[in-house]
mmCIF file of C-alpha atoms and ligand atoms in Angstrom:
data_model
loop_
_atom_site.group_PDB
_atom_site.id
_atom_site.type_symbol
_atom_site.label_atom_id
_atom_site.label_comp_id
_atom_site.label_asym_id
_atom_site.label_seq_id
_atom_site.Cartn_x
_atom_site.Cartn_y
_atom_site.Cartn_z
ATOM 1 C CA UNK A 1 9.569 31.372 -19.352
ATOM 2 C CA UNK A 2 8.140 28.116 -19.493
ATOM 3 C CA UNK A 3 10.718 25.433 -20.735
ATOM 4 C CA UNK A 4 7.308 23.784 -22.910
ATOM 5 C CA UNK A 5 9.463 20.552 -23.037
ATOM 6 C CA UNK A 6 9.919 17.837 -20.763
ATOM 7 C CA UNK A 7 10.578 13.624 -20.449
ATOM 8 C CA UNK A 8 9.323 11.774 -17.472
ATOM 9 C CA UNK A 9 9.694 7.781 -16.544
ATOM 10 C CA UNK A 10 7.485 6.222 -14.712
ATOM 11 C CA UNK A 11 7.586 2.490 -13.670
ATOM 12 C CA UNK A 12 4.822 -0.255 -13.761
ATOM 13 C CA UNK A 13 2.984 -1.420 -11.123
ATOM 14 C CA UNK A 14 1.639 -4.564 -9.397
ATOM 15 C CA UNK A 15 -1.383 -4.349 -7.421
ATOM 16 C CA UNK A 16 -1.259 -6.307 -4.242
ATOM 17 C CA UNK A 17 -4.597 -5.979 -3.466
ATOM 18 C CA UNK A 18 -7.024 -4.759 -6.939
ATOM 19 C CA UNK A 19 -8.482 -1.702 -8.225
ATOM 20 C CA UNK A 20 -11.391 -2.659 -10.029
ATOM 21 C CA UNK A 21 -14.905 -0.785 -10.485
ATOM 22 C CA UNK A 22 -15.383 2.833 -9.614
ATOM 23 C CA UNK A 23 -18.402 4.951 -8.061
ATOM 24 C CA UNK A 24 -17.368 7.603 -10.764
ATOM 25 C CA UNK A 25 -16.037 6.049 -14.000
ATOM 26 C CA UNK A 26 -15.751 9.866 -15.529
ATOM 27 C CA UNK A 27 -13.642 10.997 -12.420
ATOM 28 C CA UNK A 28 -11.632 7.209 -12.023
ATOM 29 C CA UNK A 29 -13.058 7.039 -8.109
ATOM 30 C CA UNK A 30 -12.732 3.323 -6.745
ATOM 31 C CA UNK A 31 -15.067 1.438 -5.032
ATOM 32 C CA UNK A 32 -12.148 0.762 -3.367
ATOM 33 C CA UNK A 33 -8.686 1.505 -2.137
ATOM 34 C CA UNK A 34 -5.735 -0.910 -3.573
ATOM 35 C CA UNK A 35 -2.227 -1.658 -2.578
ATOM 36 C CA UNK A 36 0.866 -2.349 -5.016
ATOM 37 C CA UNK A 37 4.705 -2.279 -5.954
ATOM 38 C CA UNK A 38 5.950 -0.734 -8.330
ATOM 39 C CA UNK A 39 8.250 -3.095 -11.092
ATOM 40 C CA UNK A 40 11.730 -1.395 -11.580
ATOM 41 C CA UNK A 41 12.535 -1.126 -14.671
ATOM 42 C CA UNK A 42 9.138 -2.212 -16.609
ATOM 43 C CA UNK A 43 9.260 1.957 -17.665
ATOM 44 C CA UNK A 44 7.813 4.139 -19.729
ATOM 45 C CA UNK A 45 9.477 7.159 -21.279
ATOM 46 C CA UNK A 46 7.525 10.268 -22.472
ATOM 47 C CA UNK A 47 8.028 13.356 -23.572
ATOM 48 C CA UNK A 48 5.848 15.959 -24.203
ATOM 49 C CA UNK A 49 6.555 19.164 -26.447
ATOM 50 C CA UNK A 50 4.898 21.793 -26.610
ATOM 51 C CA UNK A 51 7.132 24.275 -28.483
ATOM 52 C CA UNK A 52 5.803 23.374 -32.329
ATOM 53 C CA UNK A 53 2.937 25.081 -32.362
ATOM 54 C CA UNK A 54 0.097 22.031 -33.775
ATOM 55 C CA UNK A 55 -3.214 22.588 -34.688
ATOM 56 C CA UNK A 56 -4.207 18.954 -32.677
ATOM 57 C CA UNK A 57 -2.752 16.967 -30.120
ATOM 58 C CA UNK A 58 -0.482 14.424 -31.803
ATOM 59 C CA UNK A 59 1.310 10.998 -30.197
ATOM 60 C CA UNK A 60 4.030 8.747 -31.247
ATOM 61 C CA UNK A 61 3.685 5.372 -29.084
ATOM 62 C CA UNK A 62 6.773 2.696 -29.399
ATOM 63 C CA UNK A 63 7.214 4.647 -33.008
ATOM 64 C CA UNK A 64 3.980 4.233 -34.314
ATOM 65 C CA UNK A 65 2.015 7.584 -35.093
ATOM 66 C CA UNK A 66 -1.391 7.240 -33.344
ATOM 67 C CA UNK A 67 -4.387 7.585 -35.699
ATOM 68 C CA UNK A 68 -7.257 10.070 -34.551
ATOM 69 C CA UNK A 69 -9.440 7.994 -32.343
ATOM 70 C CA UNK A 70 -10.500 6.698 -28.870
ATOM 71 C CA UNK A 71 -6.608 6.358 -27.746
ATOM 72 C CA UNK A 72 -5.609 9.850 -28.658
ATOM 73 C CA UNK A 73 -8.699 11.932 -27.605
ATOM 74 C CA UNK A 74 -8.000 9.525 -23.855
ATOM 75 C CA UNK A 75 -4.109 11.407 -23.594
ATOM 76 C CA UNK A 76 -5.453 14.854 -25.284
ATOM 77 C CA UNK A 77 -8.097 14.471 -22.590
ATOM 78 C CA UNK A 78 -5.502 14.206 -20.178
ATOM 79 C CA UNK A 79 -3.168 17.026 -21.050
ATOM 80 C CA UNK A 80 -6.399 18.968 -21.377
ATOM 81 C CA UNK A 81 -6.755 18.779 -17.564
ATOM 82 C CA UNK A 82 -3.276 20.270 -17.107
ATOM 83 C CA UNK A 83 -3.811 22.550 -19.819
ATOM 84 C CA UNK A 84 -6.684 24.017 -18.035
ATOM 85 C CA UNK A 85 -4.307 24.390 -14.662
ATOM 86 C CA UNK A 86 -1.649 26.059 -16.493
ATOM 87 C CA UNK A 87 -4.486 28.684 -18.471
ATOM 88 C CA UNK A 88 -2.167 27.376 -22.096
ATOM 89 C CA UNK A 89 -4.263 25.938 -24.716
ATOM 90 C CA UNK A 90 -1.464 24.713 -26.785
ATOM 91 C CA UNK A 91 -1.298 21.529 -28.267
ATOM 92 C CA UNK A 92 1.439 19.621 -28.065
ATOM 93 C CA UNK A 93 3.478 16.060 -28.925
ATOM 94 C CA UNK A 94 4.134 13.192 -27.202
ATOM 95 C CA UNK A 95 6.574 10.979 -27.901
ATOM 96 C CA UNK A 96 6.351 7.741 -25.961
ATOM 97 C CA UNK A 97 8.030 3.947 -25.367
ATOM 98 C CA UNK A 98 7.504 1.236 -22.931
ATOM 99 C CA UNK A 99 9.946 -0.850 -22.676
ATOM 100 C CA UNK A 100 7.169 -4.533 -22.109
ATOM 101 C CA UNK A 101 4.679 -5.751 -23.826
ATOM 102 C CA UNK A 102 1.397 -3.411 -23.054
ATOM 103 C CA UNK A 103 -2.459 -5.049 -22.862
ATOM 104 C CA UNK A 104 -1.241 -8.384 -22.032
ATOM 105 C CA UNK A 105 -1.905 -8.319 -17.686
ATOM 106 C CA UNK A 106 1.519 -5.807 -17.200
ATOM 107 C CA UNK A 107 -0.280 -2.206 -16.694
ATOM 108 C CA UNK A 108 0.841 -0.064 -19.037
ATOM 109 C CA UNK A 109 -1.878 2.455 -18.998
ATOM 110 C CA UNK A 110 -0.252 2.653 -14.995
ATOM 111 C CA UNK A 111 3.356 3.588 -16.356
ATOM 112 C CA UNK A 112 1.997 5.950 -19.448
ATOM 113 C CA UNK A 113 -0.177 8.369 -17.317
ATOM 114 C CA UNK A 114 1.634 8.877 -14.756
ATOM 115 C CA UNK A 115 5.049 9.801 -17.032
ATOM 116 C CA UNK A 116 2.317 11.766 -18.805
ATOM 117 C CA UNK A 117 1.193 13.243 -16.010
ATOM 118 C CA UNK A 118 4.660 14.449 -15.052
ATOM 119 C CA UNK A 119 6.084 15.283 -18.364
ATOM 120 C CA UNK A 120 2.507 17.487 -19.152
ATOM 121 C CA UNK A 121 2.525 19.313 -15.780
ATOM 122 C CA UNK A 122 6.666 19.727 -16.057
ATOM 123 C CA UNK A 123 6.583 21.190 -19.678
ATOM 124 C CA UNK A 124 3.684 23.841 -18.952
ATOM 125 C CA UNK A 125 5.279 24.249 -15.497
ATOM 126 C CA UNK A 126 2.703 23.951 -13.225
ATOM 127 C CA UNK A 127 3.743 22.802 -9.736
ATOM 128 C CA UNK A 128 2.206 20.000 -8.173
ATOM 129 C CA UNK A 129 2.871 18.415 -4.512
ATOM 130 C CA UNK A 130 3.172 14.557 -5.781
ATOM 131 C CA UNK A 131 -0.276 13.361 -3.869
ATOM 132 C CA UNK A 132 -1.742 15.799 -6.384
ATOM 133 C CA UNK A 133 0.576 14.119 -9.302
ATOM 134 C CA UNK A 134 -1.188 11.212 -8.396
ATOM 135 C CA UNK A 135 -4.634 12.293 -8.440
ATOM 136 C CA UNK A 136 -3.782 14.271 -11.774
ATOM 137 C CA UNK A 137 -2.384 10.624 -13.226
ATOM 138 C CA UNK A 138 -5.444 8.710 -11.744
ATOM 139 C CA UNK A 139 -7.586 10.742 -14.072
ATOM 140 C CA UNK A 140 -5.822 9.335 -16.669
ATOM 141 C CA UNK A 141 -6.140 6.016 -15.806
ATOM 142 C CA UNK A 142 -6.763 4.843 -11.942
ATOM 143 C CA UNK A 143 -3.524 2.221 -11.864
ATOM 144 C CA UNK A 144 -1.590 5.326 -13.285
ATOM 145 C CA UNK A 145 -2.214 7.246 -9.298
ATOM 146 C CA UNK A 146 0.299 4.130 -7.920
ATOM 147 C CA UNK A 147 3.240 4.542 -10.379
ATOM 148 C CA UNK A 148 3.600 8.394 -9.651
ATOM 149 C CA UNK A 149 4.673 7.734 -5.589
ATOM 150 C CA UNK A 150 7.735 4.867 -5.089
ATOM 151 C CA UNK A 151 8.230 1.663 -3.771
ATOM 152 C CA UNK A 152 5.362 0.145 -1.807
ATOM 153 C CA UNK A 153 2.157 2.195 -2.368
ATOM 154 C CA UNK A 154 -1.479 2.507 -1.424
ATOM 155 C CA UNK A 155 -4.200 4.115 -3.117
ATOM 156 C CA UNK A 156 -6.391 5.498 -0.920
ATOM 157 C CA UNK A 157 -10.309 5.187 -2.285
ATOM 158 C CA UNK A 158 -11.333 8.931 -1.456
ATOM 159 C CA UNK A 159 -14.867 10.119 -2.557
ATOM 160 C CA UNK A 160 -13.751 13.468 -4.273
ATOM 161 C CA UNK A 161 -10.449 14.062 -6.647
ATOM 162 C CA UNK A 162 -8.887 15.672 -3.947
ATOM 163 C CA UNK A 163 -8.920 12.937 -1.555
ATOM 164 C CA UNK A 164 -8.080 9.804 -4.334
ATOM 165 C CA UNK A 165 -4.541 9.608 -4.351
ATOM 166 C CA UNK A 166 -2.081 6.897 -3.681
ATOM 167 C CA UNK A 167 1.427 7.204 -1.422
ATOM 168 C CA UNK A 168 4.442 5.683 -0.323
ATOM 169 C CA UNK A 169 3.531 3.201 2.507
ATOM 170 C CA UNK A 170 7.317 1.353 2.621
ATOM 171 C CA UNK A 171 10.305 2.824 0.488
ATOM 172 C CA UNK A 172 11.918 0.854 -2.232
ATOM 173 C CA UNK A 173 14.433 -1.278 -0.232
ATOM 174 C CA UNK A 174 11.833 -2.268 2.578
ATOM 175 C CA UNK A 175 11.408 -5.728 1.332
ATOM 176 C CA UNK A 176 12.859 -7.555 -1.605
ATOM 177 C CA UNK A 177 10.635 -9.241 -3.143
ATOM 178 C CA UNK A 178 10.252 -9.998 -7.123
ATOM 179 C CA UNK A 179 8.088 -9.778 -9.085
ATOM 180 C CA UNK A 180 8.190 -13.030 -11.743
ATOM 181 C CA UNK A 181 5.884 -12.392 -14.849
ATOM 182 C CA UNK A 182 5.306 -15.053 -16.783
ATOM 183 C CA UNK A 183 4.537 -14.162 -19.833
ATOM 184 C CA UNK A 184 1.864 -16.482 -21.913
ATOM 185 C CA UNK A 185 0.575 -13.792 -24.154
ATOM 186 C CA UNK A 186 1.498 -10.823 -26.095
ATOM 187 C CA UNK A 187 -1.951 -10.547 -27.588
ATOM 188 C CA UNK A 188 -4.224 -7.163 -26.420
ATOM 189 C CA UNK A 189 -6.550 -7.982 -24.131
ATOM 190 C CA UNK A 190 -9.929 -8.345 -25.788
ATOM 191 C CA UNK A 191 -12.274 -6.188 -22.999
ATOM 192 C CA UNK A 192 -10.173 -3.558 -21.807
ATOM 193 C CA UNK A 193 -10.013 -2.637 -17.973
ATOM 194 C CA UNK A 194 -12.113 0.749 -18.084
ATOM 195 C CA UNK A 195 -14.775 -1.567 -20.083
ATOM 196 C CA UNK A 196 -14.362 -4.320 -17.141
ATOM 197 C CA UNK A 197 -14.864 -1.514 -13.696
ATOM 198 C CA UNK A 198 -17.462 0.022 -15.783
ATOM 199 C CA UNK A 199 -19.102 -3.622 -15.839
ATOM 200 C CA UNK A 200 -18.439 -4.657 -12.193
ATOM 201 C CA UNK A 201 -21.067 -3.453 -10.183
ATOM 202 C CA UNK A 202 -23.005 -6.120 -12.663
ATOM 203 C CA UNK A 203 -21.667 -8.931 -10.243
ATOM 204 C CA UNK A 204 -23.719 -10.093 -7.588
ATOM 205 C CA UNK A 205 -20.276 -10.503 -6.044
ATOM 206 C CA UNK A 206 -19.004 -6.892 -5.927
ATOM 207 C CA UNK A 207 -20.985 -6.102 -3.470
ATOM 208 C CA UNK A 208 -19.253 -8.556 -0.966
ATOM 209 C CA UNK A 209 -16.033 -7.674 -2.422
ATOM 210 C CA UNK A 210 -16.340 -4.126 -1.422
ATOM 211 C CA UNK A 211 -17.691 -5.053 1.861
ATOM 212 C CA UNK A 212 -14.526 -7.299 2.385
ATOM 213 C CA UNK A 213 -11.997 -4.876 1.317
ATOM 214 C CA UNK A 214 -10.668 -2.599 3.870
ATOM 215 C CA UNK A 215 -9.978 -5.966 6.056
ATOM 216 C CA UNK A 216 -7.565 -7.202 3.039
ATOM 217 C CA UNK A 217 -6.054 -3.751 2.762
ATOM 218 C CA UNK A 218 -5.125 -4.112 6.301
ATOM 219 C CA UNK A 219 -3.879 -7.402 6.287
ATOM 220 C CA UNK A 220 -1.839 -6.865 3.326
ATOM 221 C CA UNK A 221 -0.037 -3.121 4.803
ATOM 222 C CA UNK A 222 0.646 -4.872 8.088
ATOM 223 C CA UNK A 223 2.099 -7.905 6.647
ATOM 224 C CA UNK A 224 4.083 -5.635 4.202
ATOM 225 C CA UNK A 225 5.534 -3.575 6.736
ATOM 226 C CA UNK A 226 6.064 -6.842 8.887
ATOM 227 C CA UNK A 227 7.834 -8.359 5.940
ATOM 228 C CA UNK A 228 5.546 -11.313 6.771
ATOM 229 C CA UNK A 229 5.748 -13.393 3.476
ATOM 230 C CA UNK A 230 2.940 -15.998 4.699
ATOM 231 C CA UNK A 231 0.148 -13.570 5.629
ATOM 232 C CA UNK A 232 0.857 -11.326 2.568
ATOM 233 C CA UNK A 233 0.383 -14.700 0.340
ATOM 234 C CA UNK A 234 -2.528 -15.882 1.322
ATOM 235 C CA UNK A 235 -4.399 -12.276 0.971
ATOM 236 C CA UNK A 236 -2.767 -11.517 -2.286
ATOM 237 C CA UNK A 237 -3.910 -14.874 -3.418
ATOM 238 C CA UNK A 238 -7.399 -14.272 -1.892
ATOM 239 C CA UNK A 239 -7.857 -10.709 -3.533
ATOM 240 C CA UNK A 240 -6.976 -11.498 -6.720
ATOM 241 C CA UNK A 241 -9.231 -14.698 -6.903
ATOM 242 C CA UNK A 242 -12.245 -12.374 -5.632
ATOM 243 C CA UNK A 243 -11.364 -9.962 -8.397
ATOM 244 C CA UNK A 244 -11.721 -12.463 -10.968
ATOM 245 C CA UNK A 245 -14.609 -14.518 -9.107
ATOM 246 C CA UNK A 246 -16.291 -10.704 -9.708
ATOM 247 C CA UNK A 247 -15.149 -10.385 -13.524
ATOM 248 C CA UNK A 248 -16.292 -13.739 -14.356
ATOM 249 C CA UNK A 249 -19.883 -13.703 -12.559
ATOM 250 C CA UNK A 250 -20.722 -10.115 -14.161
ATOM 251 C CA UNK A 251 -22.479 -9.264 -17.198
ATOM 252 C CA UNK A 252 -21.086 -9.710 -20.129
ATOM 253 C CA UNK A 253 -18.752 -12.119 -17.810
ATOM 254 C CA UNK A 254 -15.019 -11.668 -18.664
ATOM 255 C CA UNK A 255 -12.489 -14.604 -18.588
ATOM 256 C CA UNK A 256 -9.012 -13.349 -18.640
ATOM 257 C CA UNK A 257 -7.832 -16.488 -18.111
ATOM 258 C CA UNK A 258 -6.342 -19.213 -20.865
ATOM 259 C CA UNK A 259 -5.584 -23.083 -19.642
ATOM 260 C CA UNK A 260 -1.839 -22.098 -18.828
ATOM 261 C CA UNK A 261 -2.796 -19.285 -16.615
ATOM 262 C CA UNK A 262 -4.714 -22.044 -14.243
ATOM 263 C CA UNK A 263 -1.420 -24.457 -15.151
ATOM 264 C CA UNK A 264 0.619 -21.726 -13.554
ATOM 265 C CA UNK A 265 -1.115 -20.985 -10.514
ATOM 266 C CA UNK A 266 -1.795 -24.697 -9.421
ATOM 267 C CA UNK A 267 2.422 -24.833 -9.802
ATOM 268 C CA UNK A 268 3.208 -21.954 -7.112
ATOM 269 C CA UNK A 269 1.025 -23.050 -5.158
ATOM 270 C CA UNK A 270 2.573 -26.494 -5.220
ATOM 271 C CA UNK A 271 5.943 -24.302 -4.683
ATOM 272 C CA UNK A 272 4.540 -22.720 -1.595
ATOM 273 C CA UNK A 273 3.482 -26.217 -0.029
ATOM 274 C CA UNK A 274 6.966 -27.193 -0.694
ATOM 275 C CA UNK A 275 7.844 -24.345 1.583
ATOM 276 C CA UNK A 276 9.203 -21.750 -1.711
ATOM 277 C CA UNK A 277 8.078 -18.304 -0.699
ATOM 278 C CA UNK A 278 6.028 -17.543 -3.701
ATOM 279 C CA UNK A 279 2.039 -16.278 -4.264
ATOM 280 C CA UNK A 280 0.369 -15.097 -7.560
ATOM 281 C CA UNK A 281 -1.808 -12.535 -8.571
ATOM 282 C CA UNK A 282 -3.630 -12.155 -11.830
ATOM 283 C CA UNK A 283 -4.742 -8.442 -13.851
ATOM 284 C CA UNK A 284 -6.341 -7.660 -16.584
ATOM 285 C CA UNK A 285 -5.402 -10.723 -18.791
ATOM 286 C CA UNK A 286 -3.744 -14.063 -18.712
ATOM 287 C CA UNK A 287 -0.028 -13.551 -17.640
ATOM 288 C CA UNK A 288 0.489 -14.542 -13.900
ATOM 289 C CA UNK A 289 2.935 -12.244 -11.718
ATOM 290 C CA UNK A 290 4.453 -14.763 -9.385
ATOM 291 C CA UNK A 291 5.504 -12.504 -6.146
ATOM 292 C CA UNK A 292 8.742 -14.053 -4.769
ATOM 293 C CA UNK A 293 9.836 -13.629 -1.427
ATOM 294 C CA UNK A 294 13.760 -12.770 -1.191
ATOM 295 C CA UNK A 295 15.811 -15.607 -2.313
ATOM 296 C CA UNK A 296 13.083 -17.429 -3.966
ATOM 297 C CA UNK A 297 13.123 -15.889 -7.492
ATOM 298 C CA UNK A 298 15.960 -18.174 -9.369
ATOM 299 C CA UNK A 299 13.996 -21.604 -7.393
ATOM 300 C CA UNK A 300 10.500 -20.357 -9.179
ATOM 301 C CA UNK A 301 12.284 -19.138 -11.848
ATOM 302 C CA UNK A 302 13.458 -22.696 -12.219
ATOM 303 C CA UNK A 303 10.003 -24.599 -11.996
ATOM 304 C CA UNK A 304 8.395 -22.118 -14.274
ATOM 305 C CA UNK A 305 10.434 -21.575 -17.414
ATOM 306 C CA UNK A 306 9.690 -25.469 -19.043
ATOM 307 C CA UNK A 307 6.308 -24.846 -18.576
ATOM 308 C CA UNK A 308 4.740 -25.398 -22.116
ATOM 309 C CA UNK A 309 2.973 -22.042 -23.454
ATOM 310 C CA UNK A 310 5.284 -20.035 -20.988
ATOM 311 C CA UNK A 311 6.932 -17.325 -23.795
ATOM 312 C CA UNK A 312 8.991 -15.537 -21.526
ATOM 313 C CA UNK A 313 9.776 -14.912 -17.580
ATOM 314 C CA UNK A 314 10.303 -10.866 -16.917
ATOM 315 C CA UNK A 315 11.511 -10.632 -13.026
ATOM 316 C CA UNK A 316 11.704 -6.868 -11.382
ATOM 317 C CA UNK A 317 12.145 -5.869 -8.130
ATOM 318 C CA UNK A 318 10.372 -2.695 -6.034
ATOM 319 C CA UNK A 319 11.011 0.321 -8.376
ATOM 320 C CA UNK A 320 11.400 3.945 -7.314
ATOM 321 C CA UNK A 321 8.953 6.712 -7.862
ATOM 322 C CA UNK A 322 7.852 8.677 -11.259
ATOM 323 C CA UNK A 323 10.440 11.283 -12.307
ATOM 324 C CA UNK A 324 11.384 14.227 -14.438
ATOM 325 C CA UNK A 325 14.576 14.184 -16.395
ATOM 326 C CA UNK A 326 16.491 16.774 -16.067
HETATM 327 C C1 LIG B 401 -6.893 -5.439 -12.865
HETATM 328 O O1 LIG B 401 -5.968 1.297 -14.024
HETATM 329 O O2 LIG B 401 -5.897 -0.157 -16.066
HETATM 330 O O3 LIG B 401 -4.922 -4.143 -13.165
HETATM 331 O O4 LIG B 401 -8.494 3.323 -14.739
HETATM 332 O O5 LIG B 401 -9.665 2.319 -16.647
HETATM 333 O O6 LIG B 401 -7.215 2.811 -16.817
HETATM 334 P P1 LIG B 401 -8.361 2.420 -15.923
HETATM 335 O O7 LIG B 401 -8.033 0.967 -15.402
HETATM 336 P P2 LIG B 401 -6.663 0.355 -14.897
HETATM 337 O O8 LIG B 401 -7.200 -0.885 -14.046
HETATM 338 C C2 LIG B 401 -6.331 -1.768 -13.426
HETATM 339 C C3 LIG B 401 -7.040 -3.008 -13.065
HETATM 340 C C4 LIG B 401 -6.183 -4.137 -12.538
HETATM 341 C C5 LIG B 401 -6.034 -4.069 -11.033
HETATM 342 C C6 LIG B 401 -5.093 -3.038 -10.474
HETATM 343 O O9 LIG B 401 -4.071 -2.711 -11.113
HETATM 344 O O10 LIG B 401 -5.366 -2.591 -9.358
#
């Protein structure tokens, strides 16, 4: 008898080296694969219940009832997938929080579908192996595929859902490094990232940033599982400047960055010359994650919370995988 109620957590992510344009935008399959961490305790908590019998999908987010539109019909969507596995077409609630500010350059969408994911596929009671977890939550939203697997992760590209999945590549307490976000706005991002991979290929410099990408997924996993701070800085650096190099040279061009977000990444790099293990990368938006090699965190920490237009510093170390609770 099928328990047609469950709560999953999943954590954040980082990416190390980006996700961004797909060869199938329907099916969420990269143009690339992409490397990350995920950010203990950046979480979110859903649950999904199926046991009142609705008429519609329905969604509390952070307490707010979700009006019928584009955000709904993306997490009915979803469920739909796992509705279709588990031959139930009930409809169900979904009760979520996230405990950071979401649309501002953290990835929420990351966290949500892959606790989605879980708590869906947990409540109807269909059994998945987690690499199919991740391809389930990558439907959902690409990002999402990283958060289901813990610690440090890769997604690898694939060319059919089977074969797009991300996994563990070093377990949580491999390497502690910390994640810094500084925080410089709250605001929702004004072009959403499944409007920006849909507009990549309009670059003339994806192209080249495709071509270039399996050598910076390499460099990045060895220096990862070398715990080599220096190479891992300079390519996380490097991939994250050709991601936005891409955004800002395609059509419409996007600019996620404000004047603090270029403030910010001229002062770790000034760190780093001052020998401070400490390299940025950039999402969706204008908040800069400042990676921190171990030790270095309350240093960076230091030179970065005067900084005028800096609203708040969230730090988090590697977090664990996605998870049902019992
Ligand atoms: C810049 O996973 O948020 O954060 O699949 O459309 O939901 P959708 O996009 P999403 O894209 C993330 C883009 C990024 C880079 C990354 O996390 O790899």
């Amino acid at each position: 008898m099928p328990t047609w109620k469950a709560t999953a957590c999943a954590y954040s992510n980082i990416a190390f080296i980006k996700y961004w344009g797909n060869i199938n935008d329907e099916l969420r399959l990269p143009v690339s694969g992409s490397i990350s961490m995920n950010l203990d305790g950046l979480r979110t908590r859903t649950t999904v219940d199926f046991e009142n019998d609705l008429k519609s999908d329905a969604a509390v987010i952070d307490g707010k009832e979700l009006p019928l539109g584009p955000a709904l019909d993306r997490i009915s969507k979803h469920m739909d997938y796992v509705r279709k596995l588990a031959n139930n077409p009930h409809r169900a609630l979904v009760i979520s929080e996230t405990n950071f500010p979401t649309g501002a350059g953290i990835a929420s969408s990351a966290s949500a579908f892959a606790a989605l994911s879980l708590a869906t596929a947990a409540a109807l009671e269909v059994r998945l192996t987690e690499r199919e977890l991740s391809a389930l939550a990558r439907l959902g939203s690409g990002s999402a595929s990283r958060s289901v697997p813990g610690g440090f992760v890769e997604w690898y590209a694939g060319t059919t859902h089977e074969a797009s999945y991300a996994e563990s590549i070093a377990p949580v307490d491999h390497w502690a490094l910390t994640d810094v976000v500084a925080i410089i706005s709250k605001a929702h991002k004004a072009t959403g990232s499944t409007e920006g991979h849909s507009i990549a290929a309009s670059s003339p410099l994806q192209a080249a940033r495709i071509a270039s990408a399996p050598q910076r997924l390499e460099t990045c996993r060895k220096a990862i599982l070398a715990r080599d701070f220096d190479a891992f800085a300079e390519v996380v650096e490097l991939d994250s400047n050709v991601m936005h190099s891409v955004m800002m040279t395609g059509n419409p061009a996007l600019f996620y960055w404000l004047p603090t977000t270029l403030t910010l990444m001229e002062t770790v790099r000034d760190l780093r010359k001052q020998g401070v293990g400490v390299c940025y990368t950039i999402d969706a938006g204008p908040n800069v994650h400042c990676i921190c090699a171990p030790d270095a965190a309350p240093k960076v920490i230091a030179a970065l919370q005067n900084i005028p237009g800096v609203l708040e510093l969230k730090q988090a170390t590697a977090g664990g995988p996605a998870y049902v609770e019992a």
